[in-house]
XYZ file of C-alpha atoms in Angstrom:
679
model
C 0.000 0.000 0.000
C 1.303 3.462 -0.890
C 1.887 5.898 1.943
C 0.990 9.209 0.286
C 1.464 12.391 2.268
C -0.386 15.686 2.178
C 1.742 18.764 1.323
C 2.072 19.902 4.960
C 3.140 16.371 5.990
C 5.794 16.336 3.247
C 7.079 19.622 4.645
C 7.409 18.398 8.247
C 9.171 15.093 7.394
C 12.115 16.725 5.578
C 14.404 17.111 8.621
C 13.864 13.454 9.593
C 14.530 12.288 6.017
C 17.890 14.076 6.225
C 18.647 11.930 9.298
C 18.192 14.796 11.778
C 16.530 14.366 15.160
C 13.188 16.187 15.002
C 9.850 16.708 16.767
C 6.839 16.926 14.456
C 4.252 19.370 15.815
C 0.859 18.916 14.158
C -2.651 19.193 15.625
C -4.753 16.173 16.624
C -6.046 14.638 13.374
C -3.225 16.180 11.328
C -1.657 12.794 10.501
C 1.499 12.717 12.659
C 1.491 8.898 12.780
C 1.165 8.650 8.992
C 4.186 10.949 8.666
C 6.063 8.645 11.091
C 5.153 5.591 8.967
C 6.548 7.351 5.881
C 9.788 8.257 7.696
C 10.097 4.672 8.989
C 9.649 3.274 5.461
C 12.354 5.549 4.016
C 14.648 4.796 6.983
C 14.293 1.018 6.560
C 14.931 1.327 2.822
C 18.060 3.467 3.110
C 19.790 2.511 6.397
C 22.126 -0.454 6.753
C 21.022 -2.894 9.519
C 18.058 -0.634 10.275
C 16.049 -1.318 13.406
C 13.170 0.918 14.492
C 11.296 1.137 17.797
C 8.026 3.081 18.212
C 7.256 4.047 21.824
C 3.759 4.877 23.060
C 2.588 5.928 26.527
C -0.675 3.936 26.693
C -1.201 0.225 26.116
C -4.135 0.534 23.704
C -1.992 2.675 21.365
C 0.348 -0.301 20.728
C -2.393 -2.238 18.942
C -3.785 0.867 17.271
C -0.451 1.913 15.712
C 0.294 -1.668 14.698
C -3.088 -2.521 13.128
C -4.123 0.846 11.673
C -0.833 2.413 10.574
C 2.412 0.441 10.484
C 1.220 -3.053 9.494
C -0.937 -1.981 6.502
C 1.900 0.055 4.949
C 5.006 -1.908 5.975
C 3.812 -5.369 7.037
C 4.274 -7.055 3.665
C 7.944 -6.008 3.410
C 9.222 -5.881 6.975
C 8.989 -7.910 10.175
C 6.858 -5.920 12.672
C 6.194 -6.885 16.288
C 3.763 -5.220 18.716
C 4.528 -5.759 22.419
C 2.509 -4.396 25.347
C 2.262 -5.196 29.056
C -0.431 -7.786 28.436
C 1.569 -9.774 25.862
C 3.725 -12.691 27.004
C 6.409 -11.821 24.429
C 7.632 -8.980 26.662
C 9.615 -11.574 28.638
C 11.717 -12.247 25.527
C 11.999 -8.633 24.451
C 15.721 -8.800 23.626
C 15.185 -11.786 21.326
C 12.188 -10.110 19.664
C 14.201 -6.984 18.905
C 16.925 -9.068 17.248
C 14.331 -10.848 15.080
C 12.306 -7.746 14.033
C 12.816 -4.735 11.767
C 10.266 -2.681 13.680
C 8.995 -3.011 17.263
C 6.001 -1.080 18.645
C 5.782 -1.102 22.448
C 4.971 0.901 25.553
C 7.869 2.973 26.863
C 7.884 0.987 30.112
C 8.708 -2.228 28.255
C 11.771 -0.649 26.638
C 12.788 0.863 29.992
C 12.510 -2.572 31.672
C 14.616 -4.123 28.892
C 17.315 -1.437 29.227
C 17.775 -2.210 32.949
C 17.264 -6.003 32.814
C 20.611 -7.739 32.257
C 19.278 -11.207 31.324
C 20.374 -11.849 27.745
C 16.965 -12.734 26.263
C 15.355 -9.638 27.852
C 18.090 -6.985 27.589
C 18.511 -4.358 24.874
C 20.738 -1.312 24.453
C 19.691 2.013 22.933
C 22.457 1.469 20.386
C 20.616 -1.656 19.104
C 18.216 0.730 17.324
C 18.771 3.084 14.416
C 15.505 5.044 14.774
C 13.547 5.746 17.967
C 10.024 7.203 17.505
C 8.306 8.731 20.570
C 4.551 9.266 20.349
C 2.974 12.056 22.485
C 6.539 13.195 23.124
C 5.532 16.260 25.193
C 5.594 13.770 28.095
C 9.398 13.620 27.818
C 9.983 15.605 30.986
C 10.474 15.292 34.742
C 10.108 11.712 36.070
C 8.272 10.222 33.063
C 9.412 6.911 31.542
C 10.094 8.720 28.246
C 12.497 11.023 30.063
C 14.256 8.144 31.830
C 14.953 6.598 28.428
C 15.994 9.899 26.864
C 18.032 10.752 29.983
C 20.241 7.752 29.173
C 20.384 8.830 25.527
C 21.464 12.379 26.413
C 24.052 11.068 28.891
C 25.556 8.801 26.207
C 25.560 11.742 23.783
C 27.296 14.082 26.275
C 29.876 11.356 27.047
C 30.203 10.589 23.290
C 29.453 6.883 23.870
C 28.393 4.697 20.939
C 26.327 5.352 17.818
C 22.907 6.522 18.985
C 19.617 6.102 17.101
C 17.925 8.939 15.239
C 15.040 10.431 17.266
C 11.584 11.329 15.959
C 9.069 12.893 18.372
C 5.357 13.406 17.660
C 3.114 15.872 19.525
C -0.033 17.957 19.131
C 1.155 20.355 21.831
C 4.373 20.643 23.832
C 2.539 23.136 26.124
C 4.134 25.943 28.115
C 4.908 23.979 31.289
C 2.307 26.104 33.087
C 4.281 29.288 32.323
C 2.334 32.410 31.368
C 5.263 34.553 30.129
C 6.664 34.123 26.631
C 10.330 33.835 27.702
C 9.481 31.082 30.211
C 7.342 29.261 27.622
C 10.296 29.433 25.190
C 12.524 27.894 27.899
C 9.981 25.078 28.342
C 9.917 24.294 24.601
C 13.730 24.387 24.483
C 13.870 21.977 27.443
C 11.599 19.506 25.586
C 13.864 19.880 22.522
C 16.917 19.242 24.724
C 15.306 16.197 26.372
C 14.592 14.764 22.911
C 17.841 16.087 21.410
C 15.693 17.412 18.546
C 14.612 20.454 16.561
C 10.861 21.172 16.438
C 9.221 21.356 13.007
C 5.763 22.477 11.874
C 4.194 23.549 8.592
C 5.020 27.067 7.436
C 3.979 26.913 3.775
C 0.780 24.840 3.902
C -1.124 26.166 6.931
C -4.370 26.716 4.911
C -4.277 23.070 3.704
C -3.803 21.890 7.296
C -6.684 24.061 8.539
C -8.923 22.584 5.846
C -7.964 19.005 6.792
C -8.284 19.673 10.532
C -11.079 22.220 10.999
C -11.346 23.721 14.473
C -14.633 22.882 16.196
C -17.036 25.669 17.126
C -16.491 26.402 20.799
C -19.476 27.129 23.010
C -19.759 27.857 26.709
C -22.919 26.278 28.095
C -23.281 28.529 31.098
C -25.078 27.321 34.195
C -26.415 29.524 36.965
C -25.190 28.727 40.455
C -27.476 26.422 42.428
C -29.853 28.723 44.306
C -30.407 26.280 47.180
C -28.367 23.219 48.088
C -29.800 21.714 51.309
C -28.041 18.380 50.687
C -24.626 20.051 50.346
C -25.363 22.310 53.331
C -26.227 19.261 55.444
C -22.946 17.552 54.480
C -21.025 20.706 55.477
C -22.843 20.846 58.825
C -21.759 17.237 59.485
C -18.179 18.187 58.536
C -18.322 21.085 61.036
C -19.377 18.584 63.711
C -16.216 16.559 62.910
C -14.156 19.795 63.021
C -15.497 20.475 66.512
C -14.572 16.936 67.591
C -10.933 17.677 66.686
C -8.633 20.127 68.515
C -9.615 23.692 67.509
C -6.127 24.509 66.203
C -6.514 21.784 63.555
C -9.878 22.770 62.056
C -8.845 26.450 61.811
C -6.099 25.539 59.335
C -8.449 23.897 56.776
C -9.532 25.777 53.659
C -12.988 25.953 51.999
C -15.016 22.735 52.057
C -15.941 21.178 48.724
C -12.695 22.242 46.976
C -9.493 20.515 45.814
C -7.610 22.719 48.311
C -9.618 21.282 51.201
C -8.851 17.779 49.923
C -5.120 18.578 49.872
C -5.385 19.887 53.457
C -7.094 16.774 54.866
C -4.642 14.481 53.023
C -1.801 16.286 54.831
C -3.752 16.205 58.100
C -4.171 12.413 57.846
C -0.392 12.059 57.357
C 0.258 14.240 60.429
C -2.146 12.131 62.492
C -0.387 8.938 61.387
C 3.073 10.357 62.105
C 1.991 11.387 65.624
C 0.048 8.134 66.160
C -3.034 10.246 66.813
C -5.964 8.133 65.573
C -8.490 10.861 66.357
C -6.788 13.209 63.855
C -5.941 10.595 61.196
C -9.432 9.032 61.182
C -11.286 12.363 61.221
C -9.138 13.493 58.268
C -9.850 10.242 56.403
C -13.616 10.690 56.898
C -13.546 14.407 56.055
C -11.980 13.477 52.726
C -14.954 11.187 52.031
C -17.393 14.013 52.821
C -15.399 16.404 50.635
C -15.527 13.846 47.797
C -19.308 13.748 48.276
C -19.450 17.553 47.976
C -17.389 17.434 44.762
C -19.684 14.733 43.329
C -22.748 16.742 44.406
C -21.250 19.652 42.467
C -20.837 17.698 39.217
C -23.359 14.825 39.151
C -26.421 13.843 41.194
C -27.002 14.150 44.930
C -27.881 10.448 45.020
C -24.405 9.595 43.619
C -22.787 11.607 46.405
C -24.947 9.892 49.039
C -24.299 6.421 47.606
C -20.515 6.893 47.856
C -20.731 7.858 51.529
C -23.200 5.072 52.293
C -20.873 2.452 50.761
C -17.905 3.840 52.722
C -19.716 3.648 56.086
C -21.276 0.248 55.389
C -17.800 -1.167 54.703
C -16.560 -0.003 58.137
C -19.498 -0.868 60.409
C -17.985 -4.133 61.627
C -14.567 -2.744 62.541
C -14.962 0.111 65.027
C -11.804 0.203 67.137
C -12.257 3.146 69.475
C -14.383 6.157 70.451
C -13.335 8.092 67.335
C -14.655 5.330 65.057
C -17.887 5.098 67.068
C -18.398 8.891 66.951
C -17.836 9.056 63.175
C -20.039 6.038 62.427
C -22.838 7.344 64.678
C -22.698 10.773 63.044
C -23.397 9.235 59.641
C -25.970 6.719 60.907
C -27.996 9.427 62.704
C -28.009 11.656 59.598
C -28.262 9.083 56.800
C -32.084 9.000 56.537
C -32.301 12.793 56.244
C -29.405 12.851 53.749
C -31.125 10.225 51.629
C -34.398 12.194 51.641
C -32.609 15.411 50.626
C -30.701 13.538 47.884
C -33.940 12.337 46.290
C -35.624 15.780 46.131
C -35.600 16.727 42.417
C -36.251 20.385 43.289
C -32.610 20.825 44.373
C -30.893 18.730 41.668
C -27.658 19.896 40.089
C -28.368 22.573 37.393
C -25.272 21.449 35.478
C -26.982 18.164 34.677
C -30.014 19.990 33.259
C -27.666 21.978 30.994
C -25.736 18.854 29.995
C -29.038 17.162 29.158
C -30.005 20.080 26.851
C -26.592 20.004 25.125
C -26.812 16.241 24.497
C -30.475 16.328 23.415
C -29.747 19.064 20.907
C -26.868 17.081 19.381
C -28.544 13.671 19.354
C -31.644 14.926 17.565
C -29.426 14.015 14.598
C -29.423 10.217 14.731
C -25.920 9.907 13.200
C -24.253 11.998 15.903
C -21.322 10.816 17.980
C -20.017 12.517 21.088
C -17.382 12.232 23.820
C -18.164 13.474 27.310
C -14.982 14.091 29.335
C -15.278 13.793 33.104
C -12.568 14.234 35.733
C -12.701 10.960 37.660
C -13.411 7.285 37.023
C -16.155 7.479 39.594
C -17.642 10.483 37.774
C -17.826 8.518 34.505
C -19.777 5.718 36.226
C -22.182 8.220 37.809
C -22.743 9.939 34.446
C -23.379 6.611 32.690
C -25.952 5.731 35.313
C -27.573 9.167 34.853
C -27.684 8.845 31.030
C -29.146 5.340 31.191
C -31.850 6.327 33.692
C -32.776 9.619 31.973
C -35.955 9.169 29.869
C -35.281 12.294 27.756
C -31.803 11.056 26.736
C -33.078 7.552 26.035
C -35.751 9.098 23.786
C -33.027 10.490 21.470
C -31.446 7.014 21.412
C -28.192 7.705 23.254
C -26.132 4.520 23.611
C -23.398 5.288 26.118
C -20.286 3.452 27.284
C -17.393 4.213 29.629
C -13.697 4.542 28.831
C -11.256 4.881 31.751
C -7.615 4.005 32.390
C -6.404 0.416 32.605
C -5.542 -1.004 36.007
C -6.675 -3.339 38.771
C -8.701 -1.020 41.057
C -12.462 -1.060 41.544
C -13.273 1.443 38.788
C -10.409 0.531 36.432
C -10.979 -1.197 33.114
C -9.004 -4.126 31.815
C -7.154 -3.595 28.541
C -9.601 -5.893 26.757
C -12.544 -3.887 28.084
C -10.888 -0.718 26.778
C -10.377 -2.252 23.335
C -13.936 -3.532 23.226
C -15.416 -0.134 24.175
C -13.345 1.687 21.537
C -14.395 -0.872 18.884
C -18.070 -0.517 19.827
C -17.788 3.281 19.593
C -15.881 3.099 16.311
C -18.512 0.836 14.732
C -21.466 2.881 16.030
C -22.856 0.356 18.540
C -22.139 3.119 21.077
C -22.645 6.764 20.118
C -21.599 8.460 23.377
C -18.286 7.793 25.081
C -18.076 8.945 28.709
C -14.357 9.134 29.345
C -11.613 10.271 31.661
C -8.544 11.900 30.085
C -7.488 8.496 28.652
C -9.355 9.346 25.404
C -7.747 12.779 25.039
C -4.461 11.581 23.597
C -3.644 9.553 20.544
C -6.742 7.398 20.382
C -8.009 6.793 16.882
C -11.650 7.552 17.586
C -14.129 8.316 14.790
C -14.792 11.936 14.025
C -17.073 13.326 16.708
C -19.779 15.935 16.256
C -19.632 16.975 19.882
C -16.991 17.012 22.614
C -18.171 18.087 26.065
C -15.815 19.010 28.889
C -17.736 18.557 32.102
C -16.466 19.680 35.504
C -12.833 19.646 34.381
C -9.831 21.695 35.421
C -6.897 20.668 33.229
C -4.024 22.270 31.336
C -3.795 23.635 27.794
C -2.363 20.352 26.408
C -5.378 18.346 27.605
C -7.737 21.041 26.299
C -6.127 20.981 22.838
C -6.140 17.188 22.744
C -9.802 17.042 23.780
C -11.007 19.687 21.322
C -9.086 17.824 18.606
C -11.456 14.886 19.070
C -14.292 17.012 17.573
C -13.287 16.520 13.927
C -16.580 16.140 12.062
C -17.769 19.026 9.848
C -19.495 21.737 11.943
C -18.540 19.947 15.168
C -18.988 21.583 18.558
C -16.673 21.768 21.567
C -18.816 22.520 24.610
C -17.723 23.567 28.085
C -20.453 23.163 30.703
C -19.513 25.581 33.466
C -20.829 28.003 36.049
C -20.797 31.688 35.134
C -17.469 33.076 36.372
C -16.597 29.690 37.907
C -13.191 28.025 38.047
C -13.713 25.925 34.894
C -14.503 29.078 32.889
C -11.406 30.830 34.187
C -9.215 27.788 33.503
C -10.617 27.343 29.990
C -9.911 30.990 29.122
C -6.395 30.677 30.601
C -5.842 27.565 28.476
C -6.886 29.428 25.322
C -4.232 32.023 26.131
C -1.623 29.301 26.847
C -2.442 27.511 23.573
C -1.676 30.726 21.698
C 1.444 31.246 23.852
C 2.690 27.714 22.949
C 2.515 28.590 19.228
C 4.377 31.862 19.807
C 7.057 30.086 21.893
C 7.598 27.423 19.203
C 7.871 30.173 16.588
C 10.564 31.892 18.686
C 12.510 28.619 19.005
C 12.259 28.008 15.245
C 13.603 31.500 14.550
C 16.821 30.860 16.507
C 19.942 30.453 14.368
C 21.137 26.814 14.137
C 24.278 27.703 16.108
C 22.387 29.520 18.890
C 19.894 26.630 19.128
C 22.660 23.979 19.289
C 24.561 25.866 22.010
C 21.413 26.300 24.108
C 20.416 22.628 23.722
C 23.942 21.478 24.594
C 23.944 23.646 27.742
C 20.533 22.308 28.862
C 21.674 18.731 28.233
C 24.857 19.116 30.271
C 22.833 20.596 33.148
C 20.324 17.711 32.882
C 23.110 15.096 33.081
C 24.594 16.777 36.166
C 21.149 16.969 37.839
C 20.513 13.302 37.013
C 23.861 12.197 38.483
C 23.234 14.229 41.652
C 19.688 12.817 41.979
C 21.076 9.282 41.586
C 23.696 9.950 44.265
C 21.035 11.302 46.660
C 18.749 8.363 45.935
C 21.526 5.885 46.792
C 22.343 7.903 49.894
C 18.669 7.882 50.950
C 18.493 4.102 50.493
C 21.335 3.720 53.014
C 19.833 6.104 55.604
C 18.669 3.224 57.841
C 19.488 -0.440 58.064
C 16.399 -2.602 57.309
C 16.211 -3.705 60.965
C 15.783 -0.089 62.123
C 12.512 0.340 60.182
C 9.294 -0.885 61.777
C 6.169 -1.215 59.603
C 2.820 -0.323 61.205
C -0.703 -0.598 59.803
C -1.541 2.926 58.655
C -5.039 2.801 60.119
C -4.660 1.180 63.564
C -0.857 1.613 64.108
C -0.389 -2.109 64.824
C 3.350 -3.025 64.442
C 3.464 -5.864 61.892
C 7.005 -6.363 60.574
C 10.460 -4.893 60.140
C 12.362 -3.920 56.998
C 14.432 -7.102 57.518
C 11.383 -9.211 56.577
C 11.004 -7.642 53.130
C 12.373 -8.659 49.730
C 11.855 -7.406 46.170
C 10.896 -9.626 43.245
C 11.703 -8.364 39.721
C 12.476 -4.919 41.216
C 8.719 -4.399 41.474
C 6.940 -6.544 44.055
C 7.734 -6.023 47.728
C 7.006 -9.236 49.621
C 7.244 -10.301 53.270
C 9.150 -13.588 53.736
C 8.635 -13.921 57.508
C 6.150 -16.790 58.164
C 5.103 -14.986 61.389
C 3.626 -12.137 59.326
C 0.673 -14.347 58.386
C -0.893 -13.991 61.851
C -1.359 -10.221 61.294
C -3.576 -10.416 58.232
C -6.784 -11.943 56.908
C -6.962 -13.250 53.347
C -10.104 -12.368 51.376
C -11.267 -12.837 47.786
C -9.102 -13.972 44.884
C -7.500 -11.174 42.824
C -8.137 -11.603 39.097
C -5.747 -9.938 36.656
C -6.204 -9.962 32.900
C -2.487 -10.379 32.218
C -0.432 -13.471 32.869
C 3.104 -13.208 34.230
C 6.210 -15.284 33.736
C 7.106 -16.209 37.333
C 4.095 -15.340 39.471
C 0.325 -15.265 39.654
C -2.030 -13.261 41.905
C -3.551 -14.790 45.040
C -6.014 -13.388 47.586
C -6.528 -9.837 48.870
C -4.948 -9.333 52.294
C -6.100 -6.931 55.017
C -5.241 -6.070 58.629
C -6.667 -8.631 61.070
C -7.136 -5.858 63.619
C -8.863 -3.042 61.652
C -9.574 -4.435 58.167
C -7.307 -1.970 56.288
C -6.386 -3.506 52.910
C -2.645 -4.188 52.693
C -2.173 -5.705 49.230
C -2.432 -9.293 47.988
C -0.747 -12.669 48.160
C 1.267 -13.736 45.139
C 2.184 -17.264 44.175
C 5.816 -17.202 43.082
C 7.145 -19.957 40.817
C 4.037 -22.010 41.638
C 5.415 -22.807 45.093
C 5.851 -19.813 47.385
C 2.773 -17.969 48.665
C 4.077 -14.512 49.599
C 2.199 -11.450 50.898
C 2.890 -8.560 48.500
C 2.499 -5.197 50.259
C 1.205 -1.776 49.185
C 3.434 0.845 50.789
C 0.517 3.324 51.088
C -1.171 0.963 53.572
C 1.634 1.362 56.138
C 3.481 3.952 58.162
C 7.196 3.463 58.851
C 8.655 3.960 62.328
C 12.355 4.875 62.263
C 14.881 6.148 64.831
C 14.105 9.690 63.594
C 10.307 9.468 63.741
C 7.524 8.216 61.474
C 7.090 8.597 57.733
C 4.319 7.809 55.230
C 6.022 7.190 51.865
C 3.716 7.181 48.834
C 5.923 4.867 46.789
C 8.400 2.108 47.540
C 11.156 4.086 45.820
C 10.857 6.678 48.630
C 11.700 4.304 51.513
C 14.994 5.097 53.236
C 16.486 1.627 53.511
C 17.664 -1.001 51.051
C 15.203 -3.825 50.430
C 17.139 -6.998 49.532
C 16.440 -8.922 46.332
C 14.493 -12.161 46.866
C 16.743 -15.251 46.815
C 14.661 -18.397 46.448
C 17.098 -20.826 48.121
C 17.995 -18.630 51.084
C 14.631 -16.977 51.696
C 12.513 -20.107 51.331
C 14.751 -22.432 53.354
C 12.764 -21.832 56.563
C 9.677 -23.240 54.851
C 11.516 -26.479 53.994
C 13.239 -27.441 57.285
C 13.818 -31.074 56.202
C 15.940 -30.000 53.258
C 19.618 -29.624 54.194
C 20.868 -27.087 51.651
C 24.424 -27.023 53.006
C 25.264 -30.637 52.180
C-alpha cells in the first residue's frame, strides 16, 4: 500500500529524512502517525542494519499503531512486532528486537529491557537506528520517556556509541504552566533538549492543514449557580461537627469545604495524624476526605451519587470500630443518613449542570448519526454519568447509547485492557454513540470523528484542552464547556486558550533561533540535565542507606499495629515487595481472589490481604514460581517507624532503607526445614 502524504506532511518530514533528530508538531487529526510511517519506510529502505522502535505511553496505542498504521503500509515487506504489558512476548523482548525490523511497544517495556541484564530480555539504545516517541511532550520530569531519553542524552554528552535517530510526535508541547513568553520558550527548548531534537511544523501549507483539521465551534454552556443546596449544606454541617470533635487549632487551618484545596489539606492532616500516632486526627481526616468527595460529586453529578458513595464507605466499616473516634464518626453518619437520603432524592434541588448537559446532548442527538465524547474528571464520575444517562428518559428518547472509557488497572473502577479495546471498537462501529471518558481518550486514540466534545467539571491544562477539542473533527462539530458563570472551569478554559496561543508563539521563537544559537542552548541544557541526574542518583543511593532494614518498623496505617520490620522484606523483579517472615501471616486476613487480565512469567495473583485488627487492605498474596505464597504489600497501607520518627512514603522508591532482592534458596529455606541445603 502506498503511503501518500499531504503537502504539509511532506514539509514536516524533511528534517527526519535528512537523518536529523526532530519533533513533528501537528494538531490532533493532522496525521502525525502517517508521517512517522513514511519516515520509517524511508529509513528502513536506506539505512544499513536498520532497526526501528516506536514508543507509546498507553497500552491501547500499541495495537492501534500496529493494526491501523504500520502493518498496513510496511507489514508485507518488513517484520513488525507489537509488544505491550499484556503480551507474554515482553519476557523475551531482547530476542524479539533481534528478530524484528520494527517493534512497537509501551515505553515501560523498553525501559525494563534497558535495565534487565538477562540476555533474552536486555537491549541497548544502540541496538536501534531510529527511535520514535509518540505524544513526546511527556518527555519531561520523572516520566518513563524522560528516563529513556536521559540515558540517551548522557551517552551523547559522554560521546558513547552510535545513537539512534530520534523522531518525536506531539499535538502540543505546552508551556509547562508558564504564562510569560520567555518562560514558555525555555519550556519548549527543554523539551527539545530532552529529545535532542529540533521542532518542526508547517510554514507553507497552513491553509491546507486548517482545511484538513477544521477547528470545532467552541461554546460555553453557562449554568447559573445552584440557588439552594440543602443536601450540600447538610454535608457541610456534618463536617463542622467533625471539626469540633478535633482540637480547635486543627480545624482552623483547613480551607474551603468542597474544593481541591480542602482535599489537599485533609490528606496532609491524615499524614500528620499517622506520624503522631493520633488516631483521632488521622481518622477524622480520612472521613472528612470522604465528605469532601461527596461535595465534589454533588457539584458535578447527582445528589444520590454523592450519598451512595458515603453510604458504601460507612457500610464497609461498620464491623470494625476500634475506638471512640470510630464510634463517633459512624454514629454521626448513621444518625443523619435517613435525612441525607431524603434530601438527595428531592428533584427540586438537583444539580443545574446536569439539566444543561441534558439540553446540550439532546440538541446534538436529535441528529441520529451523531457521535459525542463526554470528558469527566474521575473514574467514579464517569460511572455516575453513565448511570444518569441510562436512567434519563429524555436522553433515552433520542437514542443515546453510552459506554465508559477509563484508564487500565486493577482497582475497583479501572478497566481491563480488553474492556478498553472492546469499548473503543463498539464506539468506532457505532454500537455506542456516546463515550463517557476520563482523560485516557484525550491523547492519541483513533476515535471516529465526533460531532460533539463536552468538557464537564474539568480543570486541566492547555495540552489536555487541545487534545480534547481535537477529538471534535466532524464538519461543523462543537466543543462545549459546561460551566458556572465566572466559575473556576470558565477561568481555567480561558487561561488555556491564552496558553495555547502562547505555545505557538514560543515554538515560533525557538524556530527563529539560528542553528548555532539553538545547538549551544540545547547542549547547555543537556549538560545541566546530566549533572542533575547524576546528583539525583547519588542522593537516591544515599537515601536508600539512611537506615538499616532492621531499624525500620512497619505499622498498619489505620490502627498503628506493628506488623514487621524492613528485615522481613524482599523485592521480586524490582517491582513486588514481599514479606518472607512466616510470622507475618498472623497479622492479616486473606479475602477474595484477585483476578488480573495479564499473565506473568514467574508469578500469579492470590487473595486480597487486610489487617486482622482493623480491616485496612494491605495488598495481595502472590504465588511465586508455583510454590511460594508470599504477601505482597502496598506501601501506602503502612506507616514506617524509624529512629528519627515516622514517615508515610507514597511509593516504595521513597523508603529510606535497602530492600534486599528475593533469593529463592535462602529466603525459602525456613519453609523447607527437612531439606539440608548445606550438604
